[in-house]
mmCIF file of C-alpha atoms in Angstrom:
data_model
loop_
_atom_site.group_PDB
_atom_site.id
_atom_site.type_symbol
_atom_site.label_atom_id
_atom_site.label_comp_id
_atom_site.label_asym_id
_atom_site.label_seq_id
_atom_site.Cartn_x
_atom_site.Cartn_y
_atom_site.Cartn_z
ATOM 1 C CA MET A 1 20.552 -59.374 28.579
ATOM 2 C CA GLN A 2 17.346 -57.877 27.229
ATOM 3 C CA VAL A 3 13.868 -57.470 28.738
ATOM 4 C CA TRP A 4 10.607 -56.794 26.886
ATOM 5 C CA PRO A 5 7.209 -55.865 28.293
ATOM 6 C CA LYS A 6 4.297 -58.242 27.941
ATOM 7 C CA GLY A 7 2.297 -57.376 24.841
ATOM 8 C CA GLY A 8 2.246 -54.116 22.941
ATOM 9 C CA SER A 9 4.435 -52.855 20.138
ATOM 10 C CA GLY A 10 7.162 -51.450 22.369
ATOM 11 C CA PRO A 11 8.123 -47.898 23.312
ATOM 12 C CA SER A 12 9.018 -45.231 20.789
ATOM 13 C CA SER A 13 11.906 -43.822 22.824
ATOM 14 C CA PHE A 14 14.301 -44.633 25.644
ATOM 15 C CA SER A 15 12.338 -42.345 28.001
ATOM 16 C CA GLU A 16 9.093 -44.103 27.110
ATOM 17 C CA TRP A 17 10.808 -47.445 27.729
ATOM 18 C CA GLN A 18 11.738 -46.322 31.256
ATOM 19 C CA ALA A 19 8.260 -44.957 31.893
ATOM 20 C CA ASN A 20 6.651 -48.163 30.635
ATOM 21 C CA LEU A 21 8.740 -50.334 32.942
ATOM 22 C CA VAL A 22 7.867 -48.132 35.924
ATOM 23 C CA THR A 23 4.162 -48.148 35.048
ATOM 24 C CA THR A 24 4.006 -51.918 34.609
ATOM 25 C CA GLY A 25 5.945 -52.525 37.806
ATOM 26 C CA ILE A 26 8.911 -54.227 36.146
ATOM 27 C CA MET A 27 11.218 -51.562 37.616
ATOM 28 C CA ASN A 28 11.041 -48.652 40.015
ATOM 29 C CA SER A 29 11.731 -45.008 39.288
ATOM 30 C CA THR A 30 15.249 -45.110 40.745
ATOM 31 C CA SER A 31 16.464 -47.993 38.593
ATOM 32 C CA PHE A 32 18.230 -45.708 36.157
ATOM 33 C CA LYS A 33 20.002 -43.517 38.666
ATOM 34 C CA GLU A 34 23.339 -44.416 37.033
ATOM 35 C CA THR A 35 22.181 -43.740 33.496
ATOM 36 C CA ARG A 36 20.361 -40.996 31.666
ATOM 37 C CA PRO A 37 18.241 -40.876 28.531
ATOM 38 C CA MET A 38 20.168 -39.594 25.561
ATOM 39 C CA LYS A 39 18.510 -36.794 23.609
ATOM 40 C CA ARG A 40 18.945 -37.011 19.862
ATOM 41 C CA ARG A 41 20.959 -33.785 19.677
ATOM 42 C CA ASP A 42 23.329 -35.168 22.331
ATOM 43 C CA PHE A 43 23.631 -38.381 20.339
ATOM 44 C CA LEU A 44 24.529 -36.478 17.170
ATOM 45 C CA LYS A 45 27.062 -34.376 19.070
ATOM 46 C CA GLY A 46 28.581 -37.590 20.414
ATOM 47 C CA ILE A 47 28.983 -39.079 16.961
ATOM 48 C CA ALA A 48 30.581 -35.881 15.708
ATOM 49 C CA ALA A 49 32.972 -35.797 18.640
ATOM 50 C CA THR A 50 34.221 -39.380 18.585
ATOM 51 C CA SER A 51 37.428 -38.414 16.816
ATOM 52 C CA THR A 52 38.347 -36.278 19.816
ATOM 53 C CA GLY A 53 38.027 -39.165 22.222
ATOM 54 C CA ILE A 54 34.417 -38.864 23.387
ATOM 55 C CA ALA A 55 32.597 -42.183 23.361
ATOM 56 C CA ILE A 56 28.888 -42.796 23.737
ATOM 57 C CA SER A 57 26.653 -45.786 24.161
ATOM 58 C CA SER A 58 24.391 -47.344 21.574
ATOM 59 C CA GLY A 59 21.459 -45.423 22.987
ATOM 60 C CA MET A 60 20.163 -48.212 25.223
ATOM 61 C CA GLY A 61 23.209 -48.252 27.485
ATOM 62 C CA PRO A 62 24.899 -45.602 29.629
ATOM 63 C CA MET A 63 27.058 -42.843 28.221
ATOM 64 C CA LEU A 64 30.679 -43.655 28.975
ATOM 65 C CA SER A 65 33.985 -41.989 28.329
ATOM 66 C CA SER A 66 37.607 -42.862 28.989
ATOM 67 C CA ALA A 67 40.854 -41.000 28.828
ATOM 68 C CA HIS A 68 43.356 -41.293 25.999
ATOM 69 C CA ALA A 69 45.977 -43.931 26.552
ATOM 70 C CA ALA A 70 49.457 -42.616 27.216
ATOM 71 C CA GLY A 71 50.728 -44.983 24.525
ATOM 72 C CA LYS A 72 49.015 -47.153 21.953
ATOM 73 C CA GLU A 73 48.685 -50.835 22.886
ATOM 74 C CA ASP A 74 50.171 -53.341 20.428
ATOM 75 C CA PHE A 75 49.155 -56.924 21.227
ATOM 76 C CA GLY A 76 50.036 -58.465 17.869
ATOM 77 C CA GLU A 77 48.052 -59.891 14.974
ATOM 78 C CA VAL A 78 46.305 -63.078 13.883
ATOM 79 C CA LYS A 79 45.550 -64.543 10.479
ATOM 80 C CA SER A 80 41.831 -65.095 11.044
ATOM 81 C CA VAL A 81 39.044 -65.457 13.602
ATOM 82 C CA LYS A 82 36.074 -67.788 13.237
ATOM 83 C CA VAL A 83 33.134 -67.364 15.601
ATOM 84 C CA HIS A 84 30.441 -70.027 15.836
ATOM 85 C CA CYS A 85 27.091 -69.270 17.452
ATOM 86 C CA ILE A 86 26.453 -72.101 19.901
ATOM 87 C CA SER A 87 23.309 -70.366 21.143
ATOM 88 C CA GLU A 88 22.002 -66.819 21.008
ATOM 89 C CA THR A 89 18.581 -67.832 22.338
ATOM 90 C CA SER A 90 18.785 -66.736 25.951
ATOM 91 C CA TRP A 91 15.108 -67.488 26.529
ATOM 92 C CA PHE A 92 12.329 -68.604 24.233
ATOM 93 C CA ASP A 93 9.535 -66.137 24.945
ATOM 94 C CA ASN A 94 10.079 -62.499 25.863
ATOM 95 C CA ALA A 95 6.712 -61.915 27.534
ATOM 96 C CA THR A 96 7.199 -64.877 29.872
ATOM 97 C CA LEU A 97 10.550 -63.594 31.110
ATOM 98 C CA GLY A 98 9.202 -60.054 31.460
ATOM 99 C CA ASN A 99 6.345 -61.320 33.600
ATOM 100 C CA ASP A 100 8.721 -63.370 35.791
ATOM 101 C CA ILE A 101 10.804 -60.279 36.497
ATOM 102 C CA LYS A 102 7.744 -58.109 37.093
ATOM 103 C CA GLU A 103 6.347 -60.607 39.596
ATOM 104 C CA ALA A 104 9.662 -60.575 41.492
ATOM 105 C CA GLY A 105 9.618 -56.799 41.897
ATOM 106 C CA GLY A 106 11.032 -55.440 38.668
ATOM 107 C CA ILE A 107 14.221 -54.973 36.717
ATOM 108 C CA ASN A 108 16.073 -53.606 39.753
ATOM 109 C CA THR A 109 15.622 -56.904 41.608
ATOM 110 C CA ASN A 110 18.658 -59.069 42.287
ATOM 111 C CA GLN A 111 18.786 -61.693 39.529
ATOM 112 C CA TYR A 112 19.163 -64.459 42.115
ATOM 113 C CA ASP A 113 15.807 -63.497 43.685
ATOM 114 C CA VAL A 114 13.651 -63.951 40.578
ATOM 115 C CA ALA A 115 11.620 -67.144 40.106
ATOM 116 C CA TYR A 116 12.015 -67.927 36.401
ATOM 117 C CA THR A 117 9.809 -70.177 34.259
ATOM 118 C CA LYS A 118 12.190 -73.074 33.694
ATOM 119 C CA ASP A 119 10.954 -74.283 30.300
ATOM 120 C CA ASN A 120 11.500 -70.751 28.940
ATOM 121 C CA LEU A 121 15.233 -70.715 29.652
ATOM 122 C CA GLY A 122 18.010 -71.093 27.072
ATOM 123 C CA GLY A 123 21.409 -69.395 27.109
ATOM 124 C CA TYR A 124 24.111 -67.515 25.228
ATOM 125 C CA ALA A 125 27.496 -68.960 24.210
ATOM 126 C CA ALA A 126 29.938 -68.771 21.309
ATOM 127 C CA LEU A 127 32.929 -70.802 20.132
ATOM 128 C CA ILE A 128 35.885 -68.693 19.016
ATOM 129 C CA GLU A 129 38.680 -70.125 16.868
ATOM 130 C CA ILE A 130 41.838 -68.042 16.436
ATOM 131 C CA GLU A 131 44.231 -68.831 13.592
ATOM 132 C CA ALA A 132 47.685 -67.478 14.409
ATOM 133 C CA LEU A 133 50.040 -66.102 11.781
ATOM 134 C CA ASP A 134 51.876 -69.444 11.733
ATOM 135 C CA GLY A 135 48.621 -71.322 11.073
ATOM 136 C CA LYS A 136 48.153 -72.724 14.591
ATOM 137 C CA LYS A 137 44.504 -72.720 15.678
ATOM 138 C CA THR A 138 43.279 -72.201 19.242
ATOM 139 C CA LYS A 139 39.687 -72.474 20.460
ATOM 140 C CA TYR A 140 38.040 -70.450 23.230
ATOM 141 C CA LEU A 141 34.583 -70.454 24.788
ATOM 142 C CA LEU A 142 32.634 -67.241 25.345
ATOM 143 C CA ASP A 143 30.004 -67.633 28.087
ATOM 144 C CA SER A 144 28.172 -70.728 29.321
ATOM 145 C CA GLY A 145 24.484 -69.902 28.941
ATOM 146 C CA TRP A 146 21.700 -70.393 31.487
ATOM 147 C CA ASN A 147 19.587 -73.558 31.520
ATOM 148 C CA THR A 148 22.014 -76.470 31.863
ATOM 149 C CA GLU A 149 19.652 -78.832 30.026
ATOM 150 C CA TRP A 150 19.666 -76.512 27.004
ATOM 151 C CA MET A 151 23.402 -75.844 27.244
ATOM 152 C CA ASP A 152 24.206 -79.562 27.538
ATOM 153 C CA TYR A 153 22.123 -80.074 24.391
ATOM 154 C CA VAL A 154 23.752 -77.330 22.307
ATOM 155 C CA PHE A 155 27.253 -78.199 23.569
ATOM 156 C CA ALA A 156 26.722 -81.804 22.436
ATOM 157 C CA LYS A 157 25.218 -80.687 19.124
ATOM 158 C CA ASP A 158 28.365 -78.685 18.292
ATOM 159 C CA GLY A 159 30.855 -81.060 19.932
ATOM 160 C CA VAL A 160 31.814 -78.473 22.539
ATOM 161 C CA ASP A 161 31.474 -81.041 25.324
ATOM 162 C CA LYS A 162 34.149 -83.212 23.681
ATOM 163 C CA MET A 163 36.384 -80.191 23.039
ATOM 164 C CA LEU A 164 36.196 -79.333 26.733
ATOM 165 C CA LYS A 165 36.902 -82.895 27.872
ATOM 166 C CA SER A 166 39.933 -83.177 25.585
ATOM 167 C CA LYS A 167 41.058 -79.650 26.492
ATOM 168 C CA GLU A 168 40.933 -78.601 22.870
ATOM 169 C CA ILE A 169 39.186 -75.687 24.573
ATOM 170 C CA ASN A 170 41.009 -74.762 27.775
ATOM 171 C CA THR A 171 39.921 -71.154 28.337
ATOM 172 C CA ILE A 172 36.516 -69.548 28.840
ATOM 173 C CA PHE A 173 35.665 -65.847 28.879
ATOM 174 C CA ILE A 174 32.642 -64.877 30.958
ATOM 175 C CA SER A 175 31.446 -61.638 29.382
ATOM 176 C CA HIS A 176 29.280 -60.777 32.403
ATOM 177 C CA ASP A 177 27.407 -62.650 35.114
ATOM 178 C CA HIS A 178 23.888 -62.088 33.823
ATOM 179 C CA ILE A 179 21.477 -65.015 34.050
ATOM 180 C CA ASP A 180 21.671 -65.979 30.379
ATOM 181 C CA HIS A 181 25.458 -65.777 30.020
ATOM 182 C CA TYR A 182 26.633 -67.313 33.297
ATOM 183 C CA PHE A 183 23.993 -69.299 35.219
ATOM 184 C CA GLY A 184 24.789 -72.374 33.099
ATOM 185 C CA ILE A 185 28.450 -72.499 34.178
ATOM 186 C CA GLU A 186 28.032 -76.097 35.407
ATOM 187 C CA SER A 187 27.599 -77.188 31.772
ATOM 188 C CA THR A 188 31.202 -76.120 31.186
ATOM 189 C CA LEU A 189 32.769 -77.143 34.489
ATOM 190 C CA LYS A 190 31.343 -80.690 34.411
ATOM 191 C CA HIS A 191 33.624 -81.343 31.428
ATOM 192 C CA GLN A 192 36.657 -79.355 32.582
ATOM 193 C CA PRO A 193 36.637 -78.054 36.170
ATOM 194 C CA ASP A 194 40.190 -76.716 35.863
ATOM 195 C CA ILE A 195 39.499 -74.564 32.807
ATOM 196 C CA THR A 196 41.189 -71.151 32.771
ATOM 197 C CA MET A 197 38.548 -68.470 33.257
ATOM 198 C CA TYR A 198 38.408 -64.704 32.729
ATOM 199 C CA PHE A 199 35.750 -63.350 35.094
ATOM 200 C CA PRO A 200 34.455 -59.767 35.584
ATOM 201 C CA GLY A 201 35.624 -58.237 38.837
ATOM 202 C CA THR A 202 32.274 -56.513 39.367
ATOM 203 C CA SER A 203 30.340 -59.792 39.411
ATOM 204 C CA MET A 204 27.918 -60.411 42.258
ATOM 205 C CA LYS A 205 29.036 -62.140 45.444
ATOM 206 C CA LYS A 206 26.690 -65.030 44.681
ATOM 207 C CA SER A 207 28.240 -65.372 41.223
ATOM 208 C CA PHE A 208 31.658 -65.904 42.809
ATOM 209 C CA GLU A 209 30.058 -68.392 45.221
ATOM 210 C CA LEU A 210 28.514 -70.258 42.287
ATOM 211 C CA LEU A 211 32.008 -70.863 40.926
ATOM 212 C CA LYS A 212 32.899 -72.554 44.204
ATOM 213 C CA GLY A 213 29.944 -74.934 44.064
ATOM 214 C CA ALA A 214 26.996 -73.035 45.524
ATOM 215 C CA ASP A 215 23.380 -74.068 45.026
ATOM 216 C CA PHE A 216 20.742 -71.370 44.486
ATOM 217 C CA SER A 217 18.240 -73.633 42.735
ATOM 218 C CA LYS A 218 15.701 -73.393 45.558
ATOM 219 C CA THR A 219 14.481 -70.390 43.584
ATOM 220 C CA PRO A 220 13.089 -71.699 40.258
ATOM 221 C CA GLY A 221 15.371 -71.049 37.314
ATOM 222 C CA CYS A 222 18.297 -70.027 39.491
ATOM 223 C CA PRO A 223 21.546 -71.975 39.208
ATOM 224 C CA LYS A 224 23.413 -74.637 41.061
ATOM 225 C CA ASN A 225 26.927 -75.852 40.424
ATOM 226 C CA SER A 226 27.995 -79.268 41.657
ATOM 227 C CA VAL A 227 31.466 -78.977 40.079
ATOM 228 C CA PRO A 228 33.579 -76.276 41.777
ATOM 229 C CA HIS A 229 36.022 -74.413 39.580
ATOM 230 C CA THR A 230 39.608 -75.482 40.309
ATOM 231 C CA GLY A 231 41.478 -73.768 37.491
ATOM 232 C CA LYS A 232 43.150 -70.413 37.037
ATOM 233 C CA LEU A 233 40.762 -67.514 37.642
ATOM 234 C CA ILE A 234 41.647 -64.133 36.142
ATOM 235 C CA VAL A 235 39.404 -61.544 37.791
ATOM 236 C CA THR A 236 39.383 -58.634 35.371
ATOM 237 C CA GLU A 237 39.718 -54.981 36.312
ATOM 238 C CA THR A 238 38.832 -51.682 34.668
ATOM 239 C CA ASN A 239 41.402 -49.843 32.535
ATOM 240 C CA LYS A 240 43.564 -52.909 32.085
ATOM 241 C CA LEU A 241 44.266 -54.845 28.888
ATOM 242 C CA TYR A 242 44.663 -58.616 29.177
ATOM 243 C CA LYS A 243 46.663 -60.155 26.332
ATOM 244 C CA VAL A 244 45.316 -63.669 25.785
ATOM 245 C CA GLN A 245 47.643 -64.558 22.901
ATOM 246 C CA ASP A 246 49.295 -62.695 20.046
ATOM 247 C CA GLY A 247 46.533 -60.801 18.287
ATOM 248 C CA LEU A 248 43.823 -61.401 20.920
ATOM 249 C CA ALA A 249 43.150 -59.261 23.991
ATOM 250 C CA LEU A 250 40.405 -58.696 26.546
ATOM 251 C CA VAL A 251 39.280 -55.385 28.035
ATOM 252 C CA PHE A 252 36.871 -55.020 30.956
ATOM 253 C CA PHE A 253 34.342 -52.161 30.860
ATOM 254 C CA ASP A 254 32.552 -51.114 34.050
ATOM 255 C CA ALA A 255 29.003 -50.251 32.973
ATOM 256 C CA PRO A 256 25.626 -50.734 34.691
ATOM 257 C CA ALA A 257 23.238 -53.338 33.324
ATOM 258 C CA THR A 258 20.016 -54.801 34.774
ATOM 259 C CA LEU A 259 19.051 -57.076 37.686
ATOM 260 C CA GLN A 260 21.864 -55.493 39.756
ATOM 261 C CA CYS A 261 24.594 -56.692 37.386
ATOM 262 C CA ARG A 262 27.353 -54.473 36.073
ATOM 263 C CA GLY A 263 30.491 -54.689 33.968
ATOM 264 C CA GLU A 264 31.393 -56.590 30.801
ATOM 265 C CA ASN A 265 34.462 -58.299 29.359
ATOM 266 C CA VAL A 266 34.984 -57.548 25.662
ATOM 267 C CA LEU A 267 37.385 -59.263 23.242
ATOM 268 C CA TYR A 268 39.443 -57.580 20.537
ATOM 269 C CA ALA A 269 41.379 -59.366 17.799
ATOM 270 C CA LYS A 270 43.588 -57.739 15.182
ATOM 271 C CA ILE A 271 43.396 -59.422 11.771
ATOM 272 C CA LYS A 272 46.574 -58.967 9.731
ATOM 273 C CA ASP A 273 46.128 -56.507 6.841
ATOM 274 C CA LYS A 274 42.459 -55.932 7.764
ATOM 275 C CA GLY A 275 42.114 -54.430 11.238
ATOM 276 C CA TYR A 276 40.317 -55.026 14.526
ATOM 277 C CA ILE A 277 37.230 -57.064 15.281
ATOM 278 C CA THR A 278 35.220 -56.650 18.473
ATOM 279 C CA ILE A 279 33.536 -59.665 20.082
ATOM 280 C CA THR A 280 30.887 -58.916 22.685
ATOM 281 C CA GLY A 281 28.238 -60.753 24.651
ATOM 282 C CA CYS A 282 25.652 -58.018 25.200
ATOM 283 C CA CYS A 283 27.488 -54.744 24.524
ATOM 284 C CA HIS A 284 26.108 -53.042 27.634
ATOM 285 C CA PRO A 285 28.776 -50.295 27.463
ATOM 286 C CA GLY A 286 27.493 -49.319 23.980
ATOM 287 C CA ILE A 287 28.886 -50.294 20.590
ATOM 288 C CA LEU A 288 30.416 -46.893 19.816
ATOM 289 C CA THR A 289 32.156 -46.987 23.188
ATOM 290 C CA LEU A 290 33.764 -50.300 22.251
ATOM 291 C CA ILE A 291 34.801 -49.264 18.747
ATOM 292 C CA ASN A 292 36.205 -45.980 19.966
ATOM 293 C CA HIS A 293 38.169 -47.708 22.714
ATOM 294 C CA ALA A 294 40.128 -49.503 20.007
ATOM 295 C CA LYS A 295 40.507 -46.291 18.040
ATOM 296 C CA ARG A 296 41.920 -44.372 20.992
ATOM 297 C CA ASN A 297 43.982 -47.046 22.680
ATOM 298 C CA PHE A 298 45.284 -49.566 20.128
ATOM 299 C CA LYS A 299 48.003 -49.301 17.513
ATOM 300 C CA ASP A 300 46.294 -48.781 14.120
ATOM 301 C CA GLY A 301 43.058 -48.460 16.097
ATOM 302 C CA ASP A 302 41.334 -46.558 13.313
ATOM 303 C CA LYS A 303 41.270 -49.778 11.268
ATOM 304 C CA ASN A 304 38.051 -51.446 12.399
ATOM 305 C CA TYR A 305 37.210 -54.574 10.442
ATOM 306 C CA GLY A 306 34.220 -56.209 12.103
ATOM 307 C CA LEU A 307 31.878 -56.977 14.997
ATOM 308 C CA TYR A 308 30.345 -60.104 16.504
ATOM 309 C CA GLY A 309 27.708 -60.458 19.199
ATOM 310 C CA GLY A 310 24.674 -58.865 20.768
ATOM 311 C CA LEU A 311 24.840 -55.101 20.184
ATOM 312 C CA HIS A 312 22.081 -54.053 22.622
ATOM 313 C CA ILE A 313 20.294 -51.554 20.373
ATOM 314 C CA SER A 314 16.577 -52.014 19.557
ATOM 315 C CA VAL A 315 16.040 -54.486 22.364
ATOM 316 C CA PHE A 316 12.253 -54.043 22.251
ATOM 317 C CA GLU A 317 12.136 -54.405 18.456
ATOM 318 C CA ASN A 318 10.919 -50.804 18.457
ATOM 319 C CA TRP A 319 12.351 -47.884 16.535
ATOM 320 C CA ASP A 320 13.746 -44.576 17.742
ATOM 321 C CA PRO A 321 15.236 -41.810 15.536
ATOM 322 C CA LYS A 322 18.570 -42.081 17.319
ATOM 323 C CA PHE A 323 18.927 -45.603 15.944
ATOM 324 C CA ASP A 324 19.101 -44.013 12.486
ATOM 325 C CA ASP A 325 21.857 -41.783 13.842
ATOM 326 C CA LEU A 326 23.666 -44.842 15.172
ATOM 327 C CA ILE A 327 23.586 -46.378 11.703
ATOM 328 C CA THR A 328 24.996 -43.133 10.301
ATOM 329 C CA GLY A 329 27.704 -43.109 12.944
ATOM 330 C CA MET A 330 28.667 -46.736 12.389
ATOM 331 C CA LYS A 331 28.988 -46.190 8.641
ATOM 332 C CA THR A 332 31.881 -43.799 9.310
ATOM 333 C CA TYR A 333 34.007 -46.704 10.589
ATOM 334 C CA ASN A 334 33.946 -48.572 7.259
ATOM 335 C CA LEU A 335 33.358 -51.955 8.893
ATOM 336 C CA SER A 336 33.471 -54.967 6.584
ATOM 337 C CA LYS A 337 31.380 -57.450 8.607
ATOM 338 C CA ILE A 338 28.780 -57.009 11.340
ATOM 339 C CA ALA A 339 27.681 -60.399 12.677
ATOM 340 C CA CYS A 340 25.003 -59.356 15.145
ATOM 341 C CA HIS A 341 22.180 -61.179 16.962
ATOM 342 C CA HIS A 342 20.818 -61.722 20.506
ATOM 343 C CA CYS A 343 19.954 -58.285 21.980
ATOM 344 C CA THR A 344 20.659 -56.323 18.779
ATOM 345 C CA GLY A 345 17.084 -56.359 17.525
ATOM 346 C CA TRP A 346 16.228 -57.733 14.095
ATOM 347 C CA ILE A 347 14.448 -54.479 13.208
ATOM 348 C CA TRP A 348 17.765 -52.628 13.621
ATOM 349 C CA ALA A 349 19.607 -55.247 11.573
ATOM 350 C CA GLU A 350 17.018 -54.895 8.804
ATOM 351 C CA LYS A 351 17.298 -51.102 8.668
ATOM 352 C CA ALA A 352 21.095 -51.184 8.997
ATOM 353 C CA LEU A 353 21.354 -53.620 6.087
ATOM 354 C CA ALA A 354 19.054 -51.459 3.962
ATOM 355 C CA ALA A 355 21.232 -48.446 4.782
ATOM 356 C CA GLY A 356 24.345 -50.203 3.520
ATOM 357 C CA LEU A 357 25.928 -51.593 6.691
ATOM 358 C CA PRO A 358 27.529 -55.027 6.097
ATOM 359 C CA ILE A 359 25.178 -57.142 8.229
ATOM 360 C CA VAL A 360 26.070 -60.840 7.969
ATOM 361 C CA LYS A 361 22.904 -62.801 7.264
ATOM 362 C CA GLY A 362 22.072 -66.051 9.009
ATOM 363 C CA THR A 363 20.854 -69.382 7.676
ATOM 364 C CA ASP A 364 18.085 -71.864 8.449
ATOM 365 C CA ASN A 365 20.365 -73.745 10.869
ATOM 366 C CA TYR A 366 18.342 -72.585 13.882
ATOM 367 C CA LYS A 367 15.364 -74.612 12.616
ATOM 368 C CA SER A 368 17.261 -77.856 13.283
ATOM 369 C CA TYR A 369 17.322 -77.192 17.042
ATOM 370 C CA SER A 370 14.938 -78.932 19.430
ATOM 371 C CA LYS A 371 13.377 -75.628 20.426
ATOM 372 C CA VAL A 372 13.000 -72.310 18.608
ATOM 373 C CA GLY A 373 12.288 -68.956 20.233
ATOM 374 C CA THR A 374 9.235 -66.916 19.303
ATOM 375 C CA LEU A 375 11.398 -64.163 17.816
ATOM 376 C CA ALA A 376 13.350 -66.637 15.663
ATOM 377 C CA LYS A 377 10.064 -67.897 14.228
ATOM 378 C CA ALA A 378 9.147 -64.340 13.269
ATOM 379 C CA ASN A 379 12.571 -63.667 11.766
ATOM 380 C CA THR A 380 11.919 -65.632 8.586
ATOM 381 C CA SER A 381 14.248 -63.464 6.496
ATOM 382 C CA LYS A 382 17.292 -64.742 8.447
ATOM 383 C CA LEU A 383 18.465 -61.192 8.991
ATOM 384 C CA TYR A 384 21.297 -62.054 11.326
ATOM 385 C CA ILE A 385 23.439 -64.821 12.777
ATOM 386 C CA GLY A 386 21.425 -67.505 14.570
ATOM 387 C CA ASN A 387 22.002 -70.770 16.409
ATOM 388 C CA GLY A 388 24.404 -72.986 14.472
ATOM 389 C CA ASP A 389 25.736 -70.220 12.217
ATOM 390 C CA SER A 390 29.408 -69.251 11.871
ATOM 391 C CA VAL A 391 31.248 -66.210 10.566
ATOM 392 C CA LEU A 392 34.870 -65.971 9.431
ATOM 393 C CA PHE A 393 36.875 -62.784 9.864
ATOM 394 C CA GLY A 394 40.049 -62.835 7.806
#
């Protein structure tokens, strides 16, 4: 999830971002008690030290570290992975959402206590297709968005509703229980209530209740679910690898986010003869944390092939010198494809592409949707993956 202030060009640093949110009332001064601003010299030291097992966040997330694995994990290989962007438009206007959160008490408010402007709500979801070494293809759903009207629309547009009904898709990964990734769960369950689900163990109590059929819609923009989940529920835990199939695994990272949420499920796939790809919803733990987890813990982990998802970097579309350092750090991994969008920030994608990082450009597909976000309208150069775009790894 990302949050922008109303108006203005955005802060010039992480510290200024915090100060701005406090000043405007969107958050209080204790909201970042579990995180700390990263000075540029610390960031550079972190990049230099990654080979020794120190991992850092992208600069907008917390600094995290984890111990070396006793043995390298080997969960197999796949032939290819195709990821289709069902929707990366979590909401349509940043200022409107920022004002909703401010009016509710700020970014430290419980997400279920915010009255959201309903016609501003969209959602995040992706369709993942894994091609096994023997050619068999399996489809998975990542997240279920927010506004069920929008999610029903985009699911129908891409045929996801039919894939769920026929059980061509029979597993969903919830990256985290933030508003824009999870509140639209009814749009999935109405088609397949017994779908297998991977769910973060740190999710809010109300998020677990929503799975069982709770109704929180008395508060505008908050969810209801009239179709209780009846399928297998895998509640994910920290420091545990979940093998989904040969060549595909899930790892849960416990990291603080916003609106009292924490934790994120991240997918890793190993492409034969190419290396690992990382698939993330919002990348709250930090992109270098995720890449370095593979490097430290997986067999052949130094072979990183690509990325897909929101990378949570220049979330305000502002620029900070440490983002240049992040580009420098990411270039050391020799990635072949970076399919970013959502909370990445198009300004970062533009600068990363100019610096030589392999940013996968989007198309005009997003223009065919019934509604287009204000940022998408501004992003006329199609800098990154948008609604209706796909990327093939392999």
